[in-house]
């Protein structure tokens, strides 16, 4: 009897030690990951507060003189407010396009049974394997053929189209997890299909919709290559392209560029910090099937 109890105690002790070892390794990995993310941001912040001479002589150290005027020059000496407005406009339009197209498709895939459903689902999901930058040449050719350069609406449409596969993957799983008994009760009460979709499925899928909207914001706000090819009008440029104006053939304002980048990334950092709970909740709920 005592030997059995001792074996149980030894097994519990070994399990506890093993669990502690896993936790230690996990915290070490997370700490290293946090350092890899925070250090570049700190270097960018310190660079934005240096003079050009200080940056040349003291690239990796703290600023010897804290020059906050770099932010004033970056904001007032360029078109950052206009570029930021264009980025906000393109991002909001891409969110609308993504949500409007994805929600009904996800609803049909999640709540209906019909022939070819799996084929249709995998057809959409296959788009996740196609990176946007691999389609640069056909998109550039097609936009040029229809003379649609310098058009933020077309750019937003492309952004939204490439967010559809992953958004369907998230939202379809989210809607699948909603109990079907709610729909059955609604049908008994005389609800039409449109009312079920608008009054039941959409409110219960709010966290999933917010999740795909947030992910669309993060991808559209930071995109550079496609917008650089399709937007040449200085009044239509988005923020990532506008920041490139600090580096020219005859002049390079790296400190003001760093200040401009800080201005550009601060909204996304704040936005993600405020919305991270929604993202985690939406992703976890969307991962549950059945």
GROMACS .gro file of C-alpha atoms in nm, residues 132-149 154 158 225-226 229-231:
model
   25
  132UNK     CA    1  -0.058   3.871  -5.327
  133UNK     CA    2   0.291   3.955  -5.455
  134UNK     CA    3   0.297   3.650  -5.683
  135UNK     CA    4   0.015   3.809  -5.886
  136UNK     CA    5   0.182   4.147  -5.933
  137UNK     CA    6   0.235   4.110  -6.310
  138UNK     CA    7  -0.120   4.001  -6.405
  139UNK     CA    8  -0.275   4.262  -6.172
  140UNK     CA    9  -0.053   4.536  -6.312
  141UNK     CA   10  -0.136   4.431  -6.668
  142UNK     CA   11  -0.510   4.412  -6.604
  143UNK     CA   12  -0.524   4.747  -6.423
  144UNK     CA   13  -0.331   4.909  -6.707
  145UNK     CA   14  -0.555   4.755  -6.972
  146UNK     CA   15  -0.863   4.913  -6.813
  147UNK     CA   16  -0.677   5.238  -6.735
  148UNK     CA   17  -0.744   5.216  -6.361
  149UNK     CA   18  -0.413   5.342  -6.223
  154UNK     CA   19  -0.940   4.951  -5.722
  158UNK     CA   20  -0.760   4.402  -5.463
  225UNK     CA   21   0.468   4.687  -5.333
  226UNK     CA   22   0.125   4.671  -5.493
  229UNK     CA   23   0.301   4.998  -5.867
  230UNK     CA   24  -0.060   5.115  -5.899
  231UNK     CA   25  -0.035   5.463  -5.745
   0.00000   0.00000   0.00000
